[in-house]
Amino acid sequence: MIAERIHSILDQLSEGVRLVAVSKYHPSEAIREAYTIGQRIFGESHAQELQRKHEELADLSDIEWHFIGHLQTNKVKYIAPYVNLIHSGDSPHLLAEINKQALKVGRIIPCLLQLHVAQEETKFGFTPDEAMRYLESGEWQSLKGVQLAGVMAMASNVDDEERIRNEFHQVHHFFDTVKQQFFADNAAFKEISMGMSDDWHIAIDESATLIRLGTCIFGERQY
Ligand SMILES: *Cc1c(COP(=O)(O)O)cnc(C)c1O
């Protein structure tokens, strides 16, 4: 089942779009099943759960762990030794802590700037204006343990396709603007992470490079 679903998604992806299989709340055995057919990137949103799975799946040495949920600063140290990409860089304070923990373990951790474009109030992230001011401040340039690698966002959880498209469009536009202004010579700044099970086709239309799919691969989560 997992294998068929992944194959069917991959068949619809063009070159340059990568699938993050969001395995939160699903057992390590489900990850193994996806790994067996070649899936390598997995997304988790709780530090302790990721830590446990990282240990349980230690034999899968080329697995890529992406952290996609809100990350509390006091949890950064647990995942800093091995996490491959943190999508949810949602505040200057968190990025500074990731920098500190990365340097402690001698790493440079790729991070995305999480943008808040949805209308829900509970979502974390920089508004595009805040993110622009953060980049203009130049503060990020002194974070030698953090590699800014692009942007991430979630759209509003609504059925209104035009609204979702508009939010993804804002993200794409923001990416293009800051790419040109701050990262023109920086090939590592290249990712637009957006699109979940219900809206990934729209995200791809708006140039997503990483889509984060959970339910449509692994089924409903058991909380
Ligand atoms: C859980 C989660 C996803 C996956 O959501 P689905 O609707 O199950 O595909 C994607 N992105 C983030 C940030 C998540 O927390």
Coordinates of C-alpha atoms and ligand atoms in Angstrom, one line a residue:
M1 CA 0.0 0.0 0.0
I2 CA 2.7 2.5 1.1
A3 CA 4.8 1.4 -1.9
E4 CA 2.0 1.9 -4.4
R5 CA 1.1 5.3 -3.0
I6 CA 4.7 6.5 -3.2
H7 CA 5.2 5.2 -6.7
S8 CA 2.0 6.9 -7.9
I9 CA 3.1 10.3 -6.4
L10 CA 6.6 10.0 -7.8
D11 CA 5.1 9.3 -11.3
Q12 CA 3.5 12.8 -11.1
L13 CA 6.6 14.7 -10.0
S14 CA 8.7 16.5 -12.4
E15 CA 12.5 16.7 -12.1
G16 CA 13.5 19.1 -9.4
V17 CA 10.7 18.3 -7.0
R18 CA 11.5 16.0 -4.1
L19 CA 9.2 14.1 -1.8
V20 CA 9.4 14.3 1.9
A21 CA 7.5 11.4 3.4
V22 CA 6.0 12.7 6.6
S23 CA 6.1 9.8 9.0
K24 CA 5.2 11.5 12.3
Y25 CA 3.0 9.3 14.5
H26 CA 3.6 6.3 12.2
P27 CA 5.8 3.4 13.3
S28 CA 9.4 2.9 12.2
E29 CA 8.2 -0.2 10.3
A30 CA 6.2 2.1 8.0
I31 CA 9.4 4.0 7.3
R32 CA 11.3 0.8 6.6
E33 CA 8.6 -0.2 4.1
A34 CA 9.0 3.1 2.2
Y35 CA 12.8 2.9 2.4
T36 CA 12.8 -0.5 0.8
I37 CA 11.4 0.9 -2.4
G38 CA 13.9 3.8 -2.5
Q39 CA 12.3 6.6 -0.5
R40 CA 15.1 8.3 1.5
I41 CA 13.7 11.6 2.9
F42 CA 11.4 11.4 6.0
G43 CA 9.8 14.3 7.8
E44 CA 9.2 14.3 11.6
S45 CA 7.7 17.1 13.8
H46 CA 8.6 16.1 17.3
A47 CA 12.2 15.9 18.6
Q48 CA 11.7 13.0 20.9
E49 CA 9.9 10.9 18.3
L50 CA 12.6 11.7 15.7
Q51 CA 15.2 10.7 18.3
R52 CA 13.6 7.4 18.9
K53 CA 13.2 6.6 15.2
H54 CA 16.7 7.7 14.4
E55 CA 17.9 5.1 16.9
E56 CA 15.5 2.4 15.8
L57 CA 16.5 2.9 12.1
A58 CA 20.2 3.4 12.7
D59 CA 21.0 0.6 10.2
L60 CA 19.5 2.7 7.4
S61 CA 22.6 4.9 7.1
D62 CA 21.6 7.0 4.1
I63 CA 18.2 8.0 5.4
E64 CA 17.6 11.8 5.3
W65 CA 15.8 13.2 8.4
H66 CA 13.9 16.5 7.9
F67 CA 12.5 18.3 10.9
I68 CA 9.2 20.0 9.9
G69 CA 7.4 20.9 13.1
H70 CA 7.8 23.8 15.5
L71 CA 11.1 23.2 17.3
Q72 CA 11.5 24.3 20.9
T73 CA 15.0 25.7 21.5
N74 CA 15.7 23.3 24.4
K75 CA 15.2 20.4 22.0
V76 CA 17.6 21.5 19.3
K77 CA 20.5 19.8 20.9
Y78 CA 19.0 16.3 20.6
I79 CA 18.7 16.4 16.8
A80 CA 21.6 18.7 15.9
P81 CA 24.1 15.8 15.5
Y82 CA 22.2 14.2 12.5
V83 CA 19.2 16.2 11.2
N84 CA 19.7 16.9 7.5
L85 CA 17.3 19.9 7.0
I86 CA 15.2 21.9 9.4
H87 CA 12.2 23.3 7.5
S88 CA 10.8 25.2 10.5
G89 CA 13.2 28.0 11.1
D90 CA 10.5 30.2 12.5
S91 CA 12.3 32.8 14.6
P92 CA 15.7 34.6 14.9
H93 CA 16.0 33.1 18.4
L94 CA 15.6 29.5 17.1
L95 CA 18.1 30.0 14.3
A96 CA 20.6 31.4 16.8
E97 CA 20.1 28.2 19.0
I98 CA 20.5 25.9 15.9
N99 CA 23.7 27.7 15.1
K100 CA 25.0 27.2 18.6
Q101 CA 24.2 23.5 18.7
A102 CA 25.5 23.0 15.2
L103 CA 28.9 24.5 16.0
K104 CA 29.1 22.4 19.2
V105 CA 28.9 19.2 17.1
G106 CA 31.0 20.7 14.2
R107 CA 28.2 20.8 11.7
I108 CA 26.5 23.3 9.4
I109 CA 22.8 22.6 9.5
P110 CA 20.7 23.6 6.5
C111 CA 17.5 25.5 7.5
L112 CA 14.6 27.0 5.8
L113 CA 12.9 30.2 6.8
Q114 CA 9.3 29.3 7.7
L115 CA 6.9 31.9 6.4
H116 CA 3.5 32.6 7.9
V117 CA 1.2 33.2 4.9
A118 CA -1.9 31.3 6.1
Q119 CA -4.7 33.1 7.9
E120 CA -4.8 30.7 10.9
E121 CA -3.4 32.5 14.0
T122 CA -1.8 29.5 15.5
K123 CA 0.8 28.9 12.8
F124 CA 4.4 29.7 13.5
G125 CA 6.7 31.6 11.2
F126 CA 7.9 34.9 10.0
T127 CA 5.5 37.1 8.1
P128 CA 7.1 38.0 4.7
D129 CA 7.8 41.5 6.1
E130 CA 9.5 40.1 9.2
A131 CA 11.5 37.6 7.2
M132 CA 12.6 40.5 4.9
R133 CA 13.7 42.6 7.9
Y134 CA 15.6 39.6 9.3
L135 CA 17.5 39.1 6.1
E136 CA 18.2 42.9 5.8
S137 CA 19.5 42.9 9.4
G138 CA 22.4 40.6 8.2
E139 CA 22.2 38.8 11.5
W140 CA 22.0 35.4 9.7
Q141 CA 25.4 36.0 8.1
S142 CA 27.2 35.6 11.4
L143 CA 25.5 32.2 12.0
K144 CA 28.3 30.0 10.7
G145 CA 26.6 26.8 11.8
V146 CA 23.4 27.5 9.8
Q147 CA 23.1 27.4 6.0
L148 CA 19.9 29.1 4.9
A149 CA 18.6 26.9 2.1
G150 CA 15.3 28.4 1.2
V151 CA 11.7 28.9 2.5
M152 CA 8.9 26.8 3.9
A153 CA 5.2 27.5 4.4
M154 CA 1.8 26.0 5.0
A155 CA -1.3 27.2 3.3
S156 CA -4.6 27.9 5.1
N157 CA -6.5 24.7 5.9
V158 CA -9.5 25.6 3.7
D159 CA -11.2 24.3 0.6
D160 CA -10.8 27.6 -1.2
E161 CA -8.3 26.6 -3.9
E162 CA -7.8 30.2 -5.1
R163 CA -6.8 31.3 -1.6
I164 CA -4.3 28.4 -1.3
R165 CA -2.9 29.2 -4.7
N166 CA -2.6 32.8 -3.7
E167 CA -0.7 31.9 -0.5
F168 CA 1.7 29.6 -2.3
H169 CA 2.2 32.3 -4.9
Q170 CA 3.2 34.8 -2.1
V171 CA 5.8 32.3 -1.0
H172 CA 7.2 31.8 -4.5
H173 CA 7.4 35.5 -5.0
F174 CA 9.1 36.0 -1.7
F175 CA 11.6 33.3 -2.6
D176 CA 12.4 34.9 -6.0
T177 CA 12.8 38.3 -4.4
V178 CA 15.2 37.3 -1.6
K179 CA 17.1 34.9 -3.9
Q180 CA 17.9 37.8 -6.1
Q181 CA 18.6 40.3 -3.3
F182 CA 20.6 38.2 -0.9
F183 CA 21.5 34.8 -2.3
A184 CA 22.2 35.4 -6.0
D185 CA 25.7 33.8 -5.6
N186 CA 24.6 31.2 -3.1
A187 CA 23.6 27.9 -4.9
A188 CA 22.5 26.4 -1.5
F189 CA 19.6 28.7 -1.2
K190 CA 17.2 26.8 -3.5
E191 CA 14.3 25.2 -1.7
I192 CA 10.7 26.1 -1.6
S193 CA 9.0 23.6 0.8
M194 CA 5.3 23.7 0.5
G195 CA 2.4 21.4 -0.3
M196 CA 0.7 18.7 1.9
S197 CA -1.6 15.8 1.1
D198 CA -4.6 18.0 0.2
D199 CA -2.8 20.8 -1.7
W200 CA 0.4 19.5 -3.2
H201 CA -0.7 19.8 -6.8
I202 CA -1.2 23.5 -6.3
A203 CA 2.1 23.9 -4.6
I204 CA 3.9 22.3 -7.5
D205 CA 2.2 24.7 -9.9
E206 CA 3.8 27.4 -7.8
S207 CA 7.3 26.0 -8.0
A208 CA 7.6 23.9 -4.9
T209 CA 10.9 21.9 -4.7
L210 CA 10.0 19.9 -1.6
I211 CA 6.5 18.6 -0.9
R212 CA 5.7 17.2 2.5
L213 CA 3.2 14.4 2.3
G214 CA 2.0 12.3 5.2
T215 CA -1.6 11.1 5.1
C216 CA -1.7 10.3 1.4
I217 CA 1.3 8.0 1.9
F218 CA 0.9 6.4 5.3
G219 CA -2.9 6.9 5.9
E220 CA -4.5 8.7 8.8
R221 CA -2.3 9.3 11.9
Q222 CA -3.2 7.6 15.2
Y223 CA -2.7 10.2 17.9
Ligands
LIG1 C1 2.0 16.8 9.4 C2 2.6 17.8 8.5 C3 2.6 17.6 7.1 C4 1.9 16.4 6.4 O1 0.5 16.6 6.4 P1 -0.5 15.6 5.6 O2 -1.7 16.4 5.5 O3 -0.6 14.4 6.4 O4 0.2 15.4 4.3 C5 3.3 18.5 6.3 N1 3.9 19.6 6.8 C6 3.9 19.8 8.1 C7 4.6 21.0 8.7 C8 3.3 18.9 9.0 O5 3.3 19.2 10.3

